[in-house]
Short mmCIF file of C-alpha atoms in Angstrom, two decimals:
data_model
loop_
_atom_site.label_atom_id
_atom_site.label_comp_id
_atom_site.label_asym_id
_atom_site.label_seq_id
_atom_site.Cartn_x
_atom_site.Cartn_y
_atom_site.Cartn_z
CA UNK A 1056 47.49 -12.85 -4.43
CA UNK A 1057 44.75 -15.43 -5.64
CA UNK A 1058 42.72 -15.85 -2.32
CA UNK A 1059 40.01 -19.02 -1.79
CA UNK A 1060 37.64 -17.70 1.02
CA UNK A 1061 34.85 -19.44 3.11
CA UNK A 1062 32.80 -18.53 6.17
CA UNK A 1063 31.58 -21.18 8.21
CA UNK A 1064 29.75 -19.62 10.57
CA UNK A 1065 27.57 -17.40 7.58
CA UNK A 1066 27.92 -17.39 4.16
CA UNK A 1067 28.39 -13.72 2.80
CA UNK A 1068 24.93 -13.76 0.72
CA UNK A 1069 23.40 -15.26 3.85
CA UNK A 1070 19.98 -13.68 3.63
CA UNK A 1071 19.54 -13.24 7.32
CA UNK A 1072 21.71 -9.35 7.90
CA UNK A 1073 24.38 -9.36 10.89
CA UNK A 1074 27.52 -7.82 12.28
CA UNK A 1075 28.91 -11.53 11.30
CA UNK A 1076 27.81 -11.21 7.31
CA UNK A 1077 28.46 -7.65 7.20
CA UNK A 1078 32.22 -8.19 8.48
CA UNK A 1079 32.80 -10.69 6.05
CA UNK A 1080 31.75 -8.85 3.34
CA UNK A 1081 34.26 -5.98 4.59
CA UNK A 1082 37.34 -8.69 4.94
CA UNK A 1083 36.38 -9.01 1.25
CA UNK A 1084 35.89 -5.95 0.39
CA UNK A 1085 39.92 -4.53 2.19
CA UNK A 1086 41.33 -7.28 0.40
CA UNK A 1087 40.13 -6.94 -2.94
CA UNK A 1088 41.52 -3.21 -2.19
CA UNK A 1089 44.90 -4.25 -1.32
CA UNK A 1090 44.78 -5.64 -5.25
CA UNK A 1091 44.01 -9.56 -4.26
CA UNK A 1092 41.72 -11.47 -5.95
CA UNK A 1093 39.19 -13.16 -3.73
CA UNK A 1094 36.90 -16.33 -5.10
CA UNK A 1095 34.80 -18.01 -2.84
CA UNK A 1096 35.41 -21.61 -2.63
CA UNK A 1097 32.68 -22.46 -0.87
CA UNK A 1098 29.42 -21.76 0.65
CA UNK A 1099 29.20 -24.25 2.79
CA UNK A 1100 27.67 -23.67 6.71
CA UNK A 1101 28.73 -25.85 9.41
CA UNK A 1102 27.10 -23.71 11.91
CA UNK A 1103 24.30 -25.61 13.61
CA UNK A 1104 22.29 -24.31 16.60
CA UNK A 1105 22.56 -27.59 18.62
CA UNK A 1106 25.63 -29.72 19.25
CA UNK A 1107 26.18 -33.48 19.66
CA UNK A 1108 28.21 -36.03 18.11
CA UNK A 1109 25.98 -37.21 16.15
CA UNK A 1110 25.05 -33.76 14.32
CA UNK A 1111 28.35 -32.39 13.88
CA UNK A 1112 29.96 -36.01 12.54
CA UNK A 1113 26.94 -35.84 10.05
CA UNK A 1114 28.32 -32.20 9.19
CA UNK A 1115 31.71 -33.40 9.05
CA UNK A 1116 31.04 -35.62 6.51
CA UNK A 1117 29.50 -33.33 4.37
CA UNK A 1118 32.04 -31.09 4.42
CA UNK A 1119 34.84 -33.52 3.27
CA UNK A 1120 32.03 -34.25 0.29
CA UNK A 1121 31.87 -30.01 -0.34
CA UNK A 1122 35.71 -30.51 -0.18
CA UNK A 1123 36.53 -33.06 -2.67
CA UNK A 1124 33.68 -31.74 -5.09
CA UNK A 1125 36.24 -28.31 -4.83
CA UNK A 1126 39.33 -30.03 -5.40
CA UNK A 1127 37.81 -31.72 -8.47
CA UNK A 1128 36.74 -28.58 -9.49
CA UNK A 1129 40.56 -26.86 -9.03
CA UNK A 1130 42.19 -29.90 -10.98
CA UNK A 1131 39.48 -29.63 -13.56
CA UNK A 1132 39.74 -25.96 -14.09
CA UNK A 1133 43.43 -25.28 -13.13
CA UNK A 1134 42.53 -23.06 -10.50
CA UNK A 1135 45.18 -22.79 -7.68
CA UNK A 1136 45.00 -19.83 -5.32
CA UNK A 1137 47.78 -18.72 -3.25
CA UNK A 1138 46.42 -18.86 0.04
CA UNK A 1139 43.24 -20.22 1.53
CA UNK A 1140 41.53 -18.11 4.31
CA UNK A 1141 38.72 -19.01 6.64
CA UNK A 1142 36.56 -16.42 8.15
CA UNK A 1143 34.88 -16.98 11.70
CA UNK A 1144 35.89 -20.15 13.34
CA UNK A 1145 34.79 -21.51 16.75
CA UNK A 1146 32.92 -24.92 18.03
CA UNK A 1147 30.01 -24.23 16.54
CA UNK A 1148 31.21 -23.21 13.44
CA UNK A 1149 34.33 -25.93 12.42
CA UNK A 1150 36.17 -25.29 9.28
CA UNK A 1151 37.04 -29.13 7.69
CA UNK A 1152 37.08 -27.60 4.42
CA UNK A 1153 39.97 -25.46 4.54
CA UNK A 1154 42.54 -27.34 6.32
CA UNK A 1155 41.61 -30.44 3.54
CA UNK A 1156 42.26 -27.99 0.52
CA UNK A 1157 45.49 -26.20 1.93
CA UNK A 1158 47.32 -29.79 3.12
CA UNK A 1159 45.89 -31.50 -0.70
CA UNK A 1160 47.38 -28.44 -2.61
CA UNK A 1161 50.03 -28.03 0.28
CA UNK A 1162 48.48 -24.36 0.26
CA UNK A 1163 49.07 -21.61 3.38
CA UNK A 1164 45.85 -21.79 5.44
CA UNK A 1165 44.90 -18.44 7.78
CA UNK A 1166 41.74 -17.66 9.89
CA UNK A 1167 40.54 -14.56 10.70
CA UNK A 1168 38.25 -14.25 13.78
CA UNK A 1169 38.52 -17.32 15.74
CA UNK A 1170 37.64 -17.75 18.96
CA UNK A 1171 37.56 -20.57 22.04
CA UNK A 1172 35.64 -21.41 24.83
CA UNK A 1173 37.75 -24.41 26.81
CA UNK A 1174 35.04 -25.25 28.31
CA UNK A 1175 33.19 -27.10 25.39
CA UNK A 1176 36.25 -29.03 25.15
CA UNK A 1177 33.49 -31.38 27.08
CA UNK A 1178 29.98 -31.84 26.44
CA UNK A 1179 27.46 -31.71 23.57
CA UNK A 1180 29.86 -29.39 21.60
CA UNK A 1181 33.17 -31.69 22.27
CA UNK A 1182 32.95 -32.63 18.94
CA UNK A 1183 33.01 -29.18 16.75
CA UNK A 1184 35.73 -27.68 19.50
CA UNK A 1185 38.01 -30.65 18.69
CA UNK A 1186 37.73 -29.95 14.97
CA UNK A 1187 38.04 -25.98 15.37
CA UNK A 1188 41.99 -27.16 17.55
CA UNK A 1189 43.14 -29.02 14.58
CA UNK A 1190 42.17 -26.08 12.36
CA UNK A 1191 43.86 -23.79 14.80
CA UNK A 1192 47.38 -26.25 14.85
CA UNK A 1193 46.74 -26.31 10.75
CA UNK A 1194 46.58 -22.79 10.58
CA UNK A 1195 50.09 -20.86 9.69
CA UNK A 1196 48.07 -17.82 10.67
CA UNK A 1197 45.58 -17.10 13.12
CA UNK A 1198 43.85 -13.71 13.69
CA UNK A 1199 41.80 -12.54 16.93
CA UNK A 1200 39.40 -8.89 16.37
CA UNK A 1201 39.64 -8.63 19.68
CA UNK A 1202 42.55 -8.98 22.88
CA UNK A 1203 40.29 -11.22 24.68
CA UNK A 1204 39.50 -13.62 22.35
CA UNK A 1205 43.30 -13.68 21.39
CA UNK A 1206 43.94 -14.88 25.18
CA UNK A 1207 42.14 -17.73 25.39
CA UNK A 1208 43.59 -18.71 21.84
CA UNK A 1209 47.25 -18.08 23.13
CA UNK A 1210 46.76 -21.26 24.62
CA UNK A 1211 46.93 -23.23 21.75
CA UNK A 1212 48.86 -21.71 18.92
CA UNK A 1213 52.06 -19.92 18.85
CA UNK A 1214 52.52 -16.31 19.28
CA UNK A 1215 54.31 -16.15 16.31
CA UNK A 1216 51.05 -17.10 14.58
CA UNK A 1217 48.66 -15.39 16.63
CA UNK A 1218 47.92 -11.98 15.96
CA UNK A 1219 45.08 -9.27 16.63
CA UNK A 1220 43.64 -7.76 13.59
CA UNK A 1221 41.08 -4.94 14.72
CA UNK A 1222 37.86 -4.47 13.04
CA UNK A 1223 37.07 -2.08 10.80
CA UNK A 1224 34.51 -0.58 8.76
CA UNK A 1225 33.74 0.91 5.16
CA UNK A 1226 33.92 4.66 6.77
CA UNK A 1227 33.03 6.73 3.80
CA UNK A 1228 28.91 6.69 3.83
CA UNK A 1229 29.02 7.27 7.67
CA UNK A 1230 31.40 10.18 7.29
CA UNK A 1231 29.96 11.80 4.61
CA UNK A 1232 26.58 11.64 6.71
CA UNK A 1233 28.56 13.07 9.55
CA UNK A 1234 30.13 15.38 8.18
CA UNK A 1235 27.08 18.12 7.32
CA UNK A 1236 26.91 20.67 10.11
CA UNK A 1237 24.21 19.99 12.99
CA UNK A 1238 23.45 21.90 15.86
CA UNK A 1239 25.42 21.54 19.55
CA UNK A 1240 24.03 19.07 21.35
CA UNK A 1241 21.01 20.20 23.67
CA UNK A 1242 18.23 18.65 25.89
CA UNK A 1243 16.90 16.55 24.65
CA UNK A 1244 18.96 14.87 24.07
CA UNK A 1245 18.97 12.38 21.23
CA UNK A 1246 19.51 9.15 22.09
CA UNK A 1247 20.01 5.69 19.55
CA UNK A 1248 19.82 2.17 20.28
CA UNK A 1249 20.46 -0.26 17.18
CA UNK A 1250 20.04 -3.60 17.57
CA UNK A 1251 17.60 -6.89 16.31
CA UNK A 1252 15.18 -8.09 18.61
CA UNK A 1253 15.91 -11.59 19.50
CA UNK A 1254 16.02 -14.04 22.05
CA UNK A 1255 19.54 -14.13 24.39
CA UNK A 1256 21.77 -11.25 24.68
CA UNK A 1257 20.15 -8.86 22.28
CA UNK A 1258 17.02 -8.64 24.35
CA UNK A 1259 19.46 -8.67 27.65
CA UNK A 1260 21.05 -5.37 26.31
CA UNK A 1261 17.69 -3.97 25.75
CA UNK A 1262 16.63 -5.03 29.30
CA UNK A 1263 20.02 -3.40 30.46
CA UNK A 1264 18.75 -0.39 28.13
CA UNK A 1265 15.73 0.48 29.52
CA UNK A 1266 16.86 -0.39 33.29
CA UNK A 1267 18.88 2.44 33.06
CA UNK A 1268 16.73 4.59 31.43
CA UNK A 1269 13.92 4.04 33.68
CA UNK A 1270 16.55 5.81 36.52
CA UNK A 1271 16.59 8.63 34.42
CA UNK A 1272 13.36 9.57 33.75
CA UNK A 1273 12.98 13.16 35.09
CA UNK A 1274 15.95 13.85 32.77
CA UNK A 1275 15.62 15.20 28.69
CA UNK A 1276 16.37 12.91 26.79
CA UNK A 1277 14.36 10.86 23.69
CA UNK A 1278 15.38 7.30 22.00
CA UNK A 1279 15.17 6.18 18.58
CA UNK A 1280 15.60 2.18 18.53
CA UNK A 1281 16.05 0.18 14.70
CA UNK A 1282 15.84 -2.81 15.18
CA UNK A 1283 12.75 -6.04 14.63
CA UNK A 1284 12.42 -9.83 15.56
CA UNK A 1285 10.58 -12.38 17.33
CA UNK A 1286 11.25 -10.24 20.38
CA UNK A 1287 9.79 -6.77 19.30
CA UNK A 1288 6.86 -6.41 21.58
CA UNK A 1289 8.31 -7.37 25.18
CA UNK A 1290 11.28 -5.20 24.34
CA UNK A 1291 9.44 -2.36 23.08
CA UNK A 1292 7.23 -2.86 25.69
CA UNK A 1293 9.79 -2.07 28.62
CA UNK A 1294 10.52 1.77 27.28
CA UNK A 1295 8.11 4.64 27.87
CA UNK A 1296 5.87 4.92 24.52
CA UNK A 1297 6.26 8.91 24.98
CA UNK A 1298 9.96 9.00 25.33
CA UNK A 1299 10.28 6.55 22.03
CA UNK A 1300 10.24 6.08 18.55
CA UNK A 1301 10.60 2.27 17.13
CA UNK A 1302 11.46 2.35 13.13
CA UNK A 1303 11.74 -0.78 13.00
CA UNK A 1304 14.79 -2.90 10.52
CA UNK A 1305 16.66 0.00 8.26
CA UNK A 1306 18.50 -0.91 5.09
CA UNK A 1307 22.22 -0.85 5.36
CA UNK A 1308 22.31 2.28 3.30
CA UNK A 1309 20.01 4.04 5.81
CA UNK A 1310 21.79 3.75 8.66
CA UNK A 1311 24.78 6.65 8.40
CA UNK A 1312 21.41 9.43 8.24
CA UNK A 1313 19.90 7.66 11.04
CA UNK A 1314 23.38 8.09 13.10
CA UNK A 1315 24.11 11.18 12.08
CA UNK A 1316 20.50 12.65 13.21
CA UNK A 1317 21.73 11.33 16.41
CA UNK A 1318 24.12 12.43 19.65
CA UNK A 1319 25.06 9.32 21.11
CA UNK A 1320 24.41 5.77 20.31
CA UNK A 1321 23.61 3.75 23.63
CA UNK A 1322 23.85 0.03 23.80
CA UNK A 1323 25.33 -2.10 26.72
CA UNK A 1324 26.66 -4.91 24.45
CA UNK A 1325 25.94 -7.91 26.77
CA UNK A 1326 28.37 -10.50 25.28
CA UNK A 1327 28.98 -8.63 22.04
CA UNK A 1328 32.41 -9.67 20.17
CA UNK A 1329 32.64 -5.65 19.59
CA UNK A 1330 29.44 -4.28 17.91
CA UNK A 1331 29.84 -3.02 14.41
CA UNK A 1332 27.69 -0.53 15.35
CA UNK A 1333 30.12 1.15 17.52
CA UNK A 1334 32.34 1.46 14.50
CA UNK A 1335 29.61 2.86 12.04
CA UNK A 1336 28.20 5.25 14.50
CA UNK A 1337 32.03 6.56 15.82
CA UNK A 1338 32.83 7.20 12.11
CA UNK A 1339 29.31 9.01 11.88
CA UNK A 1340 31.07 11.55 14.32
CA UNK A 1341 28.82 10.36 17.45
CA UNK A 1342 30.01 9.24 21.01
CA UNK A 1343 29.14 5.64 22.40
CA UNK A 1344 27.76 4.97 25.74
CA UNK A 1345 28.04 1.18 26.07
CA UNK A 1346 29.06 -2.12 28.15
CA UNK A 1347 32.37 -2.46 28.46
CA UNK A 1348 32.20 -6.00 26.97
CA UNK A 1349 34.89 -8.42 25.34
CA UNK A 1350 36.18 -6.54 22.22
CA UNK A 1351 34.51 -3.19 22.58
CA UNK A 1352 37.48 -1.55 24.44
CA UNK A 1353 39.43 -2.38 21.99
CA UNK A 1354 37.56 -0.17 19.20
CA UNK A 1355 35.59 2.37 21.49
CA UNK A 1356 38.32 4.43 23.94
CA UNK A 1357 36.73 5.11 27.13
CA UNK A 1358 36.80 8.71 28.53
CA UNK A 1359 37.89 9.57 24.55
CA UNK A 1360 35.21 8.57 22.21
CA UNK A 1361 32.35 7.14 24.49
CA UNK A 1362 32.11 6.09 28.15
CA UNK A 1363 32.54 2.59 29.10
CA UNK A 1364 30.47 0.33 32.12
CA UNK A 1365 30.45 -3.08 33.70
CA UNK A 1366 28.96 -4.70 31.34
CA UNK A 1367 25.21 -5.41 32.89
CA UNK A 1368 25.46 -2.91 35.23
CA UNK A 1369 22.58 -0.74 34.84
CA UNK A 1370 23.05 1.57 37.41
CA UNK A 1371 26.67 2.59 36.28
CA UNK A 1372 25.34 2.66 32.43
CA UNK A 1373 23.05 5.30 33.67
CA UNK A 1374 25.22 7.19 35.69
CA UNK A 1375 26.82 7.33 32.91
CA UNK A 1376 24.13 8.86 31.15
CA UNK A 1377 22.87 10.94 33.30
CA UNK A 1378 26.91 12.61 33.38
CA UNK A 1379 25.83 13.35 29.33
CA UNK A 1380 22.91 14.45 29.24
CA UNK A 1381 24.48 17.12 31.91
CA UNK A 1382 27.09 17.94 30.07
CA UNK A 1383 26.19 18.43 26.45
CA UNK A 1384 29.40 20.40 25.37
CA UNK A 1385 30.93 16.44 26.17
CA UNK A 1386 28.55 15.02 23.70
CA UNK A 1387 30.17 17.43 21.49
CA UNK A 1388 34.10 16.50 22.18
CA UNK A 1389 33.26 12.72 22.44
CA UNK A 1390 31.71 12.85 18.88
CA UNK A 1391 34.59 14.50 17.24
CA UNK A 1392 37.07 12.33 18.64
CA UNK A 1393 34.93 9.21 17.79
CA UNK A 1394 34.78 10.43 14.11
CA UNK A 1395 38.89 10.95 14.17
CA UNK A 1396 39.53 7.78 15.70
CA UNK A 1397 37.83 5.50 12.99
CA UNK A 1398 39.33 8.01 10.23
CA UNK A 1399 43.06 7.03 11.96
CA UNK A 1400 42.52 3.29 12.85
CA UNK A 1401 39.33 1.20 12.13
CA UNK A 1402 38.73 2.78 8.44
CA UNK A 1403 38.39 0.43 5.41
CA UNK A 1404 42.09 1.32 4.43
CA UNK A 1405 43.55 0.83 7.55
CA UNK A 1406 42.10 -2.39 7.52
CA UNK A 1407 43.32 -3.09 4.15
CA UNK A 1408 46.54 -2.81 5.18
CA UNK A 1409 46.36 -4.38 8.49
CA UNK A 1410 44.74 -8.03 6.25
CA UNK A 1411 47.84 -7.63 3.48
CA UNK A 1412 49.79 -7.67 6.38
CA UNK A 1413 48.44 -10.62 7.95
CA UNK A 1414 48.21 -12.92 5.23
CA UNK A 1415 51.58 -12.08 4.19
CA UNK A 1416 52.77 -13.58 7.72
CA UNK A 1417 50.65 -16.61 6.99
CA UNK A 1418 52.73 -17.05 3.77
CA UNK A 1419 56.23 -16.65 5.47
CA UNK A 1420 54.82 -18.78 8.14
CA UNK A 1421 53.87 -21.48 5.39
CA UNK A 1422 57.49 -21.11 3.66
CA UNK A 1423 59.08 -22.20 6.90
CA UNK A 1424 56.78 -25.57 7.34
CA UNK A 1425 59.43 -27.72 5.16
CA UNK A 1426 62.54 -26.23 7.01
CA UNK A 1427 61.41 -28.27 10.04
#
């Protein structure tokens, strides 16, 4: 299947690394697995940090512009894919681009990861969340990463178009990390936090972090944080130098060592979607301890493969904890499970399938538009 692909919300050669680029790249990457052939129709960003009329009309005009200069370009060229699939869509982020193209070459139009927040159906971002509905009713496919972000979309499209498609992550360099024999947990124990340092709910989960840390400090234990950004010093200030070490922003092909070196990765994931990182450091055959926030549940199985808290609370994150670093022989069993987990449902082939799967629903979908 040919496959025109955008993200709004971050291009996929974005320059600035996050879970958001990264999990495009992976959508990419699982379909050009299942055999499609993915172009990139645009690279157009409609993400803007502020919201009012004014800004996002100004947007929307320059999208129908990126639009028509890609239509011209298809007519010119012959080009016509088979399906045209947005990644990442909420207020912020409208797609106008997609629904255009798919209605002009009468195409089937999917999203994956969408989200909605009802309550900017008002307001400076009234504007972008009216857009992001029409792409949602355009849309003969509509895919969630997460059960509670497919809620609040059940309200506006059909369950027959609504579906949850679980993260997932390119396993192999994690595993293979994982997989060389380390010692049984023991005190200290070896704590990682990976995360940047920016303003909002990064720096909240490091606040949350060392809250509950601070509770525990007559305990063994010893943190390694990667991370940087504007907010590096007040967060690194808030953790005992002693009990630290800071290495700063890793390269993606780092990061399975780092997690492997490791016996738990500990992050309380104030409003994450789900945390890549939960994926990458389950699959490097380490537990979790984290918030038990949004989508995380849904990749992270409490009691199984980490141990889940209210997410904020950091007196139950470090009771949590503390119930590890007492028990290291459950470091042990939550670390094998987390590595067998990903292996059986959030690998790069699992996800493969689950996408094929999906956009084949948004062509059936499509097919039954003209029967109506």
């Amino acid at each position: 299947m040919k496959i025109a692909f955008t993200a709004p919300m971050k291009p996929l050669d974005h320059p600035v690394p996050s879970g958001d680029r990264t999990m495009g790249r992976l959508i990419v990457k699982a379909l050009e697995l299942a055999g499609h052939e993915v172009t990139v129709a645009s690279r157009f960003r409609s993400w803007r940090k502020d919201g009012s009329e004014d800004i996002q009309a100004g947007v929307h005009g320059q999208a129908l512009e990126e639009a028509d200069r890609i239509a011209d370009d298809w007519q010119r060229t012959g080009y016509r894919p088979d399906l045209f699939l947005t990644y990442h869509l909420y207020h912020k982020a409208p797609d106008w681009i997609g629904p255009v193209l798919a209605d002009r070459f009468d195409l089937p139009y999917a999203i994956v990861e969408a989200s909605r927040a009802p309550k900017r159906r008002t307001g400076d971002w009234a504007y972008g969340f009216a857009a992001a509905d029409a792409a949602l009713a355009r849309a003969d496919a509509v895919a969630a990463l997460h059960n509670a972000d497919a809620e609040c979309l059940g309200a506006v499209v059909p369950q027959d178009r609504l579906s949850v498609l679980l993260p997932f992550v390119d396993a192999a360099p994690f595993q293979d990390a994982g997989a060389v024999p380390k010692p049984l947990a023991a005190p200290p124990l070896k704590l990682l936090a990976v995360g940047m340092m920016r303003e909002g709910d990064k720096t909240r989960s490091y606040e949350v972090l060392a809250d509950a840390l601070s509770r525990l400090r007559d305990l063994p234990w010893q943190l390694t944080i990667i991370g940087d950004g504007p907010n590096r010093d007040p967060v690194l200030a808030r953790f005992p130098p002693e009990r630290i070490t800071w290495l700063g922003a890793l390269e993606a092909q780092d990061l399975p060592t780092q997690y492997a070196l490791h016996d738990l990765l500990v992050w309380p994931a104030i409003r994450e979607a789900f945390g890549l990182v939960f994926l990458e450091a389950q699959a490097s055959g380490i537990g979790v301890i984290a918030g038990d926030t949004f989508g995380v549940p849904d990749i992270v199985r409490n009691g199984e493969t980490g141990l889940l808290s209210p997410e904020g609370d950091a007196e139950a994150f470090a009771a949590n904890l503390k119930r590890v670093i007492a028990d290291p022989a459950l470091v042990d069993r939550l670390g094998q499970a987390a590595r067998r987990h990903i292996a059986d449902h959030h690998s790069l082939a699992a996800g493969s399938v689950r996408l094929d799967s999906f956009l084949r629903s948004a062509l059936k979908n499509h097919s039954r538009r003209g029967k109506f």
